[in-house]
Amino acid sequence: MKILDHYEQAPGQSFEGDAVKGVVGRVVIGKNDGADNFCMRIFTLSPGGNTPRHAHQWEHEILIHEGKGKLLNDGQWAAIQRGSVIFIPGMEEHQLKNDSDQDLVFACLIPKGVAEL
């Protein structure tokens, strides 16, 4: 069993580039913990930050923990906020962006066999 008092105890990895801005990702539960089927990651998007616009074969599930922003959904931007739950099927293009003045924090679950970060 693993218990973290707070997700920020997990090491953070910053992502910055042409397609990604202001993102910190943390693997809070993964293969190194003995999780054989899923990986839980926590991402923080700083104000003005965004994940890359992309698609991949695997699904993932997202819970917005804190803040608000937008999610690219079928070519349209949908509002997301604390408490929003999102299912993204495989091969569906998606992107999250923080258009607010506070951090956007979300948990993202992915299946085994793909890169954890």
GROMACS .gro file of N, CA and C in nm:
model
  351
    1MET      N    1   0.084  -0.118   0.000
    1MET     CA    2   0.000   0.000   0.000
    1MET      C    3   0.089   0.124   0.000
    2LYS      N    4   0.038   0.229  -0.060
    2LYS     CA    5   0.109   0.357  -0.062
    2LYS      C    6   0.011   0.466  -0.024
    3ILE      N    7   0.053   0.553   0.063
    3ILE     CA    8  -0.027   0.669   0.101
    3ILE      C    9   0.063   0.791   0.097
    4LEU      N   10   0.021   0.891   0.025
    4LEU     CA   11   0.088   1.021   0.026
    4LEU      C   12  -0.003   1.117   0.102
    5ASP      N   13   0.054   1.197   0.190
    5ASP     CA   14  -0.026   1.298   0.260
    5ASP      C   15  -0.076   1.405   0.163
    6HIS      N   16   0.001   1.427   0.057
    6HIS     CA   17  -0.036   1.526  -0.044
    6HIS      C   18   0.031   1.488  -0.175
    7TYR      N   19  -0.038   1.508  -0.286
    7TYR     CA   20   0.017   1.470  -0.416
    7TYR      C   21   0.149   1.541  -0.448
    8GLU      N   22   0.172   1.658  -0.390
    8GLU     CA   23   0.296   1.731  -0.418
    8GLU      C   24   0.419   1.664  -0.357
    9GLN      N   25   0.400   1.558  -0.278
    9GLN     CA   26   0.514   1.480  -0.228
    9GLN      C   27   0.580   1.400  -0.341
   10ALA      N   28   0.506   1.372  -0.445
   10ALA     CA   29   0.563   1.301  -0.561
   10ALA      C   30   0.646   1.400  -0.642
   11PRO      N   31   0.761   1.357  -0.694
   11PRO     CA   32   0.845   1.448  -0.773
   11PRO      C   33   0.771   1.501  -0.896
   12GLY      N   34   0.791   1.627  -0.924
   12GLY     CA   35   0.728   1.690  -1.040
   12GLY      C   36   0.823   1.701  -1.157
   13GLN      N   37   0.769   1.686  -1.277
   13GLN     CA   38   0.846   1.704  -1.400
   13GLN      C   39   0.780   1.816  -1.480
   14SER      N   40   0.858   1.919  -1.512
   14SER     CA   41   0.806   2.033  -1.588
   14SER      C   42   0.810   2.006  -1.736
   15PHE      N   43   0.707   2.055  -1.806
   15PHE     CA   44   0.699   2.042  -1.951
   15PHE      C   45   0.681   2.180  -2.012
   16GLU      N   46   0.770   2.215  -2.103
   16GLU     CA   47   0.766   2.342  -2.176
   16GLU      C   48   0.813   2.316  -2.318
   17GLY      N   49   0.750   2.375  -2.415
   17GLY     CA   50   0.794   2.358  -2.553
   17GLY      C   51   0.699   2.428  -2.647
   18ASP      N   52   0.713   2.396  -2.776
   18ASP     CA   53   0.629   2.460  -2.876
   18ASP      C   54   0.481   2.427  -2.856
   19ALA      N   55   0.450   2.303  -2.815
   19ALA     CA   56   0.312   2.258  -2.806
   19ALA      C   57   0.259   2.251  -2.663
   20VAL      N   58   0.346   2.268  -2.565
   20VAL     CA   59   0.307   2.256  -2.425
   20VAL      C   60   0.366   2.372  -2.346
   21LYS      N   61   0.287   2.420  -2.249
   21LYS     CA   62   0.332   2.538  -2.175
   21LYS      C   63   0.281   2.530  -2.031
   22GLY      N   64   0.371   2.553  -1.935
   22GLY     CA   65   0.332   2.567  -1.796
   22GLY      C   66   0.271   2.444  -1.733
   23VAL      N   67   0.324   2.326  -1.766
   23VAL     CA   68   0.269   2.201  -1.715
   23VAL      C   69   0.371   2.132  -1.624
   24VAL      N   70   0.324   2.087  -1.508
   24VAL     CA   71   0.402   2.002  -1.419
   24VAL      C   72   0.324   1.873  -1.401
   25GLY      N   73   0.390   1.760  -1.427
   25GLY     CA   74   0.327   1.629  -1.412
   25GLY      C   75   0.393   1.549  -1.301
   26ARG      N   76   0.313   1.470  -1.230
   26ARG     CA   77   0.362   1.386  -1.121
   26ARG      C   78   0.299   1.248  -1.133
   27VAL      N   79   0.380   1.145  -1.125
   27VAL     CA   80   0.328   1.009  -1.114
   27VAL      C   81   0.308   0.983  -0.965
   28VAL      N   82   0.182   0.975  -0.923
   28VAL     CA   83   0.156   0.953  -0.781
   28VAL      C   84   0.136   0.805  -0.749
   29ILE      N   85   0.089   0.728  -0.847
   29ILE     CA   86   0.081   0.582  -0.836
   29ILE      C   87   0.117   0.525  -0.971
   30GLY      N   88   0.219   0.439  -0.974
   30GLY     CA   89   0.263   0.383  -1.102
   30GLY      C   90   0.328   0.248  -1.085
   31LYS      N   91   0.395   0.207  -1.191
   31LYS     CA   92   0.456   0.073  -1.191
   31LYS      C   93   0.560   0.057  -1.080
   32ASN      N   94   0.631   0.163  -1.043
   32ASN     CA   95   0.729   0.152  -0.935
   32ASN      C   96   0.665   0.127  -0.799
   33ASP      N   97   0.534   0.150  -0.791
   33ASP     CA   98   0.459   0.124  -0.667
   33ASP      C   99   0.394  -0.014  -0.669
   34GLY      N  100   0.412  -0.087  -0.778
   34GLY     CA  101   0.349  -0.218  -0.793
   34GLY      C  102   0.210  -0.212  -0.855
   35ALA      N  103   0.172  -0.096  -0.908
   35ALA     CA  104   0.043  -0.083  -0.976
   35ALA      C  105   0.054  -0.152  -1.112
   36ASP      N  106  -0.012  -0.265  -1.126
   36ASP     CA  107   0.004  -0.349  -1.245
   36ASP      C  108  -0.090  -0.313  -1.360
   37ASN      N  109  -0.193  -0.233  -1.334
   37ASN     CA  110  -0.293  -0.211  -1.438
   37ASN      C  111  -0.312  -0.065  -1.478
   38PHE      N  112  -0.290   0.026  -1.386
   38PHE     CA  113  -0.316   0.167  -1.413
   38PHE      C  114  -0.203   0.254  -1.358
   39CYS      N  115  -0.199   0.376  -1.405
   39CYS     CA  116  -0.109   0.478  -1.353
   39CYS      C  117  -0.194   0.602  -1.324
   40MET      N  118  -0.175   0.659  -1.205
   40MET     CA  119  -0.241   0.785  -1.172
   40MET      C  120  -0.137   0.895  -1.173
   41ARG      N  121  -0.169   0.998  -1.251
   41ARG     CA  122  -0.081   1.115  -1.259
   41ARG      C  123  -0.160   1.238  -1.215
   42ILE      N  124  -0.090   1.334  -1.159
   42ILE     CA  125  -0.150   1.463  -1.124
   42ILE      C  126  -0.076   1.568  -1.205
   43PHE      N  127  -0.153   1.648  -1.278
   43PHE     CA  128  -0.096   1.756  -1.358
   43PHE      C  129  -0.142   1.890  -1.304
   44THR      N  130  -0.051   1.985  -1.306
   44THR     CA  131  -0.083   2.124  -1.272
   44THR      C  132  -0.051   2.209  -1.394
   45LEU      N  133  -0.152   2.282  -1.440
   45LEU     CA  134  -0.133   2.379  -1.549
   45LEU      C  135  -0.136   2.517  -1.486
   46SER      N  136  -0.028   2.590  -1.502
   46SER     CA  137  -0.023   2.726  -1.449
   46SER      C  138  -0.114   2.816  -1.532
   47PRO      N  139  -0.151   2.933  -1.481
   47PRO     CA  140  -0.233   3.025  -1.560
   47PRO      C  141  -0.171   3.048  -1.698
   48GLY      N  142  -0.251   3.034  -1.802
   48GLY     CA  143  -0.203   3.048  -1.939
   48GLY      C  144  -0.139   2.922  -1.994
   49GLY      N  145  -0.130   2.815  -1.914
   49GLY     CA  146  -0.066   2.691  -1.956
   49GLY      C  147  -0.158   2.602  -2.039
   50ASN      N  148  -0.097   2.507  -2.109
   50ASN     CA  149  -0.175   2.412  -2.188
   50ASN      C  150  -0.097   2.283  -2.211
   51THR      N  151  -0.173   2.175  -2.224
   51THR     CA  152  -0.116   2.048  -2.266
   51THR      C  153  -0.105   2.052  -2.418
   52PRO      N  154  -0.030   1.961  -2.478
   52PRO     CA  155  -0.026   1.959  -2.624
   52PRO      C  156  -0.158   1.908  -2.682
   53ARG      N  157  -0.192   1.954  -2.802
   53ARG     CA  158  -0.306   1.898  -2.875
   53ARG      C  159  -0.258   1.767  -2.934
   54HIS      N  160  -0.323   1.657  -2.899
   54HIS     CA  161  -0.275   1.527  -2.942
   54HIS      C  162  -0.385   1.422  -2.935
   55ALA      N  163  -0.354   1.305  -2.989
   55ALA     CA  164  -0.439   1.186  -2.979
   55ALA      C  165  -0.346   1.067  -2.965
   56HIS      N  166  -0.395   0.960  -2.903
   56HIS     CA  167  -0.317   0.838  -2.886
   56HIS      C  168  -0.413   0.721  -2.876
   57GLN      N  169  -0.359   0.601  -2.879
   57GLN     CA  170  -0.442   0.481  -2.884
   57GLN      C  171  -0.519   0.453  -2.755
   58TRP      N  172  -0.466   0.493  -2.641
   58TRP     CA  173  -0.528   0.455  -2.514
   58TRP      C  174  -0.627   0.561  -2.466
   59GLU      N  175  -0.725   0.513  -2.392
   59GLU     CA  176  -0.819   0.601  -2.324
   59GLU      C  177  -0.755   0.659  -2.199
   60HIS      N  178  -0.815   0.763  -2.149
   60HIS     CA  179  -0.783   0.805  -2.013
   60HIS      C  180  -0.900   0.876  -1.949
   61GLU      N  181  -0.895   0.877  -1.818
   61GLU     CA  182  -0.999   0.936  -1.737
   61GLU      C  183  -0.939   1.050  -1.656
   62ILE      N  184  -1.013   1.158  -1.646
   62ILE     CA  185  -0.962   1.279  -1.580
   62ILE      C  186  -1.065   1.329  -1.480
   63LEU      N  187  -1.015   1.374  -1.365
   63LEU     CA  188  -1.096   1.442  -1.264
   63LEU      C  189  -1.031   1.577  -1.239
   64ILE      N  190  -1.106   1.684  -1.258
   64ILE     CA  191  -1.054   1.818  -1.229
   64ILE      C  192  -1.062   1.839  -1.078
   65HIS      N  193  -0.946   1.853  -1.018
   65HIS     CA  194  -0.935   1.864  -0.872
   65HIS      C  195  -0.948   2.009  -0.825
   66GLU      N  196  -0.895   2.101  -0.905
   66GLU     CA  197  -0.887   2.240  -0.861
   66GLU      C  198  -0.881   2.329  -0.984
   67GLY      N  199  -0.948   2.444  -0.978
   67GLY     CA  200  -0.938   2.543  -1.085
   67GLY      C  201  -1.042   2.524  -1.193
   68LYS      N  202  -1.018   2.593  -1.304
   68LYS     CA  203  -1.107   2.585  -1.420
   68LYS      C  204  -1.028   2.613  -1.545
   69GLY      N  205  -1.084   2.576  -1.658
   69GLY     CA  206  -1.017   2.597  -1.785
   69GLY      C  207  -1.104   2.549  -1.898
   70LYS      N  208  -1.040   2.499  -2.004
   70LYS     CA  209  -1.110   2.454  -2.124
   70LYS      C  210  -1.051   2.322  -2.170
   71LEU      N  211  -1.137   2.240  -2.233
   71LEU     CA  212  -1.100   2.112  -2.290
   71LEU      C  213  -1.143   2.111  -2.436
   72LEU      N  214  -1.050   2.077  -2.525
   72LEU     CA  215  -1.084   2.061  -2.666
   72LEU      C  216  -1.161   1.931  -2.680
   73ASN      N  217  -1.285   1.942  -2.726
   73ASN     CA  218  -1.376   1.828  -2.737
   73ASN      C  219  -1.443   1.834  -2.874
   74ASP      N  220  -1.404   1.744  -2.962
   74ASP     CA  221  -1.462   1.738  -3.096
   74ASP      C  222  -1.451   1.872  -3.169
   75GLY      N  223  -1.334   1.934  -3.156
   75GLY     CA  224  -1.307   2.059  -3.227
   75GLY      C  225  -1.361   2.183  -3.160
   76GLN      N  226  -1.430   2.169  -3.048
   76GLN     CA  227  -1.488   2.282  -2.976
   76GLN      C  228  -1.428   2.289  -2.835
   77TRP      N  229  -1.419   2.408  -2.780
   77TRP     CA  230  -1.369   2.425  -2.644
   77TRP      C  231  -1.485   2.417  -2.546
   78ALA      N  232  -1.476   2.322  -2.452
   78ALA     CA  233  -1.577   2.305  -2.347
   78ALA      C  234  -1.521   2.353  -2.215
   79ALA      N  235  -1.604   2.420  -2.137
   79ALA     CA  236  -1.562   2.467  -2.005
   79ALA      C  237  -1.549   2.349  -1.910
   80ILE      N  238  -1.443   2.348  -1.830
   80ILE     CA  239  -1.422   2.249  -1.725
   80ILE      C  240  -1.390   2.323  -1.596
   81GLN      N  241  -1.423   2.259  -1.484
   81GLN     CA  242  -1.401   2.322  -1.354
   81GLN      C  243  -1.386   2.216  -1.247
   82ARG      N  244  -1.352   2.260  -1.129
   82ARG     CA  245  -1.338   2.169  -1.014
   82ARG      C  246  -1.459   2.077  -1.008
   83GLY      N  247  -1.431   1.946  -1.002
   83GLY     CA  248  -1.537   1.847  -0.997
   83GLY      C  249  -1.573   1.787  -1.131
   84SER      N  250  -1.531   1.848  -1.242
   84SER     CA  251  -1.560   1.791  -1.374
   84SER      C  252  -1.492   1.656  -1.390
   85VAL      N  253  -1.562   1.562  -1.452
   85VAL     CA  254  -1.511   1.429  -1.480
   85VAL      C  255  -1.512   1.411  -1.631
   86ILE      N  256  -1.400   1.362  -1.687
   86ILE     CA  257  -1.383   1.355  -1.832
   86ILE      C  258  -1.336   1.216  -1.871
   87PHE      N  259  -1.398   1.158  -1.973
   87PHE     CA  260  -1.351   1.034  -2.033
   87PHE      C  261  -1.308   1.066  -2.175
   88ILE      N  262  -1.183   1.034  -2.209
   88ILE     CA  263  -1.130   1.057  -2.344
   88ILE      C  264  -1.100   0.921  -2.406
   89PRO      N  265  -1.180   0.879  -2.506
   89PRO     CA  266  -1.153   0.751  -2.572
   89PRO      C  267  -1.022   0.756  -2.650
   90GLY      N  268  -0.969   0.639  -2.680
   90GLY     CA  269  -0.849   0.632  -2.763
   90GLY      C  270  -0.872   0.696  -2.899
   91MET      N  271  -0.767   0.756  -2.952
   91MET     CA  272  -0.762   0.820  -3.083
   91MET      C  273  -0.850   0.946  -3.095
   92GLU      N  274  -0.896   0.999  -2.984
   92GLU     CA  275  -0.972   1.124  -2.989
   92GLU      C  276  -0.879   1.241  -2.958
   93GLU      N  277  -0.874   1.338  -3.049
   93GLU     CA  278  -0.788   1.455  -3.028
   93GLU      C  279  -0.838   1.534  -2.908
   94HIS      N  280  -0.742   1.579  -2.825
   94HIS     CA  281  -0.778   1.652  -2.704
   94HIS      C  282  -0.665   1.744  -2.661
   95GLN      N  283  -0.701   1.841  -2.581
   95GLN     CA  284  -0.606   1.936  -2.523
   95GLN      C  285  -0.676   2.004  -2.407
   96LEU      N  286  -0.601   2.032  -2.302
   96LEU     CA  287  -0.653   2.111  -2.191
   96LEU      C  288  -0.575   2.241  -2.184
   97LYS      N  289  -0.646   2.348  -2.148
   97LYS     CA  290  -0.578   2.476  -2.129
   97LYS      C  291  -0.637   2.548  -2.009
   98ASN      N  292  -0.550   2.623  -1.946
   98ASN     CA  293  -0.589   2.702  -1.830
   98ASN      C  294  -0.600   2.847  -1.874
   99ASP      N  295  -0.722   2.895  -1.884
   99ASP     CA  296  -0.744   3.034  -1.924
   99ASP      C  297  -0.787   3.120  -1.805
  100SER      N  298  -0.752   3.073  -1.684
  100SER     CA  299  -0.786   3.147  -1.564
  100SER      C  300  -0.660   3.204  -1.499
  101ASP      N  301  -0.677   3.267  -1.385
  101ASP     CA  302  -0.563   3.325  -1.315
  101ASP      C  303  -0.518   3.240  -1.196
  102GLN      N  304  -0.569   3.115  -1.187
  102GLN     CA  305  -0.530   3.022  -1.081
  102GLN      C  306  -0.486   2.891  -1.145
  103ASP      N  307  -0.411   2.811  -1.070
  103ASP     CA  308  -0.369   2.680  -1.121
  103ASP      C  309  -0.489   2.592  -1.154
  104LEU      N  310  -0.475   2.512  -1.257
  104LEU     CA  311  -0.570   2.407  -1.294
  104LEU      C  312  -0.501   2.275  -1.260
  105VAL      N  313  -0.559   2.197  -1.169
  105VAL     CA  314  -0.499   2.073  -1.122
  105VAL      C  315  -0.595   1.959  -1.155
  106PHE      N  316  -0.543   1.853  -1.218
  106PHE     CA  317  -0.629   1.739  -1.249
  106PHE      C  318  -0.555   1.607  -1.234
  107ALA      N  319  -0.633   1.505  -1.196
  107ALA     CA  320  -0.584   1.368  -1.191
  107ALA      C  321  -0.616   1.304  -1.324
  108CYS      N  322  -0.519   1.226  -1.375
  108CYS     CA  323  -0.535   1.161  -1.505
  108CYS      C  324  -0.491   1.015  -1.489
  109LEU      N  325  -0.579   0.923  -1.523
  109LEU     CA  326  -0.551   0.780  -1.515
  109LEU      C  327  -0.526   0.724  -1.655
  110ILE      N  328  -0.422   0.643  -1.667
  110ILE     CA  329  -0.389   0.578  -1.794
  110ILE      C  330  -0.365   0.429  -1.769
  111PRO      N  331  -0.379   0.347  -1.872
  111PRO     CA  332  -0.355   0.203  -1.856
  111PRO      C  333  -0.205   0.170  -1.855
  112LYS      N  334  -0.176   0.051  -1.812
  112LYS     CA  335  -0.036   0.004  -1.814
  112LYS      C  336   0.012  -0.005  -1.959
  113GLY      N  337   0.143  -0.005  -1.973
  113GLY     CA  338   0.203  -0.025  -2.104
  113GLY      C  339   0.233   0.101  -2.182
  114VAL      N  340   0.192   0.218  -2.130
  114VAL     CA  341   0.226   0.344  -2.197
  114VAL      C  342   0.317   0.424  -2.104
  115ALA      N  343   0.389   0.519  -2.159
  115ALA     CA  344   0.479   0.601  -2.077
  115ALA      C  345   0.398   0.672  -1.968
  116GLU      N  346   0.451   0.665  -1.845
  116GLU     CA  347   0.378   0.725  -1.733
  116GLU      C  348   0.381   0.878  -1.736
  117LEU      N  349   0.487   0.934  -1.788
  117LEU     CA  350   0.493   1.081  -1.808
  117LEU      C  351   0.558   1.109  -1.941
   0.00000   0.00000   0.00000
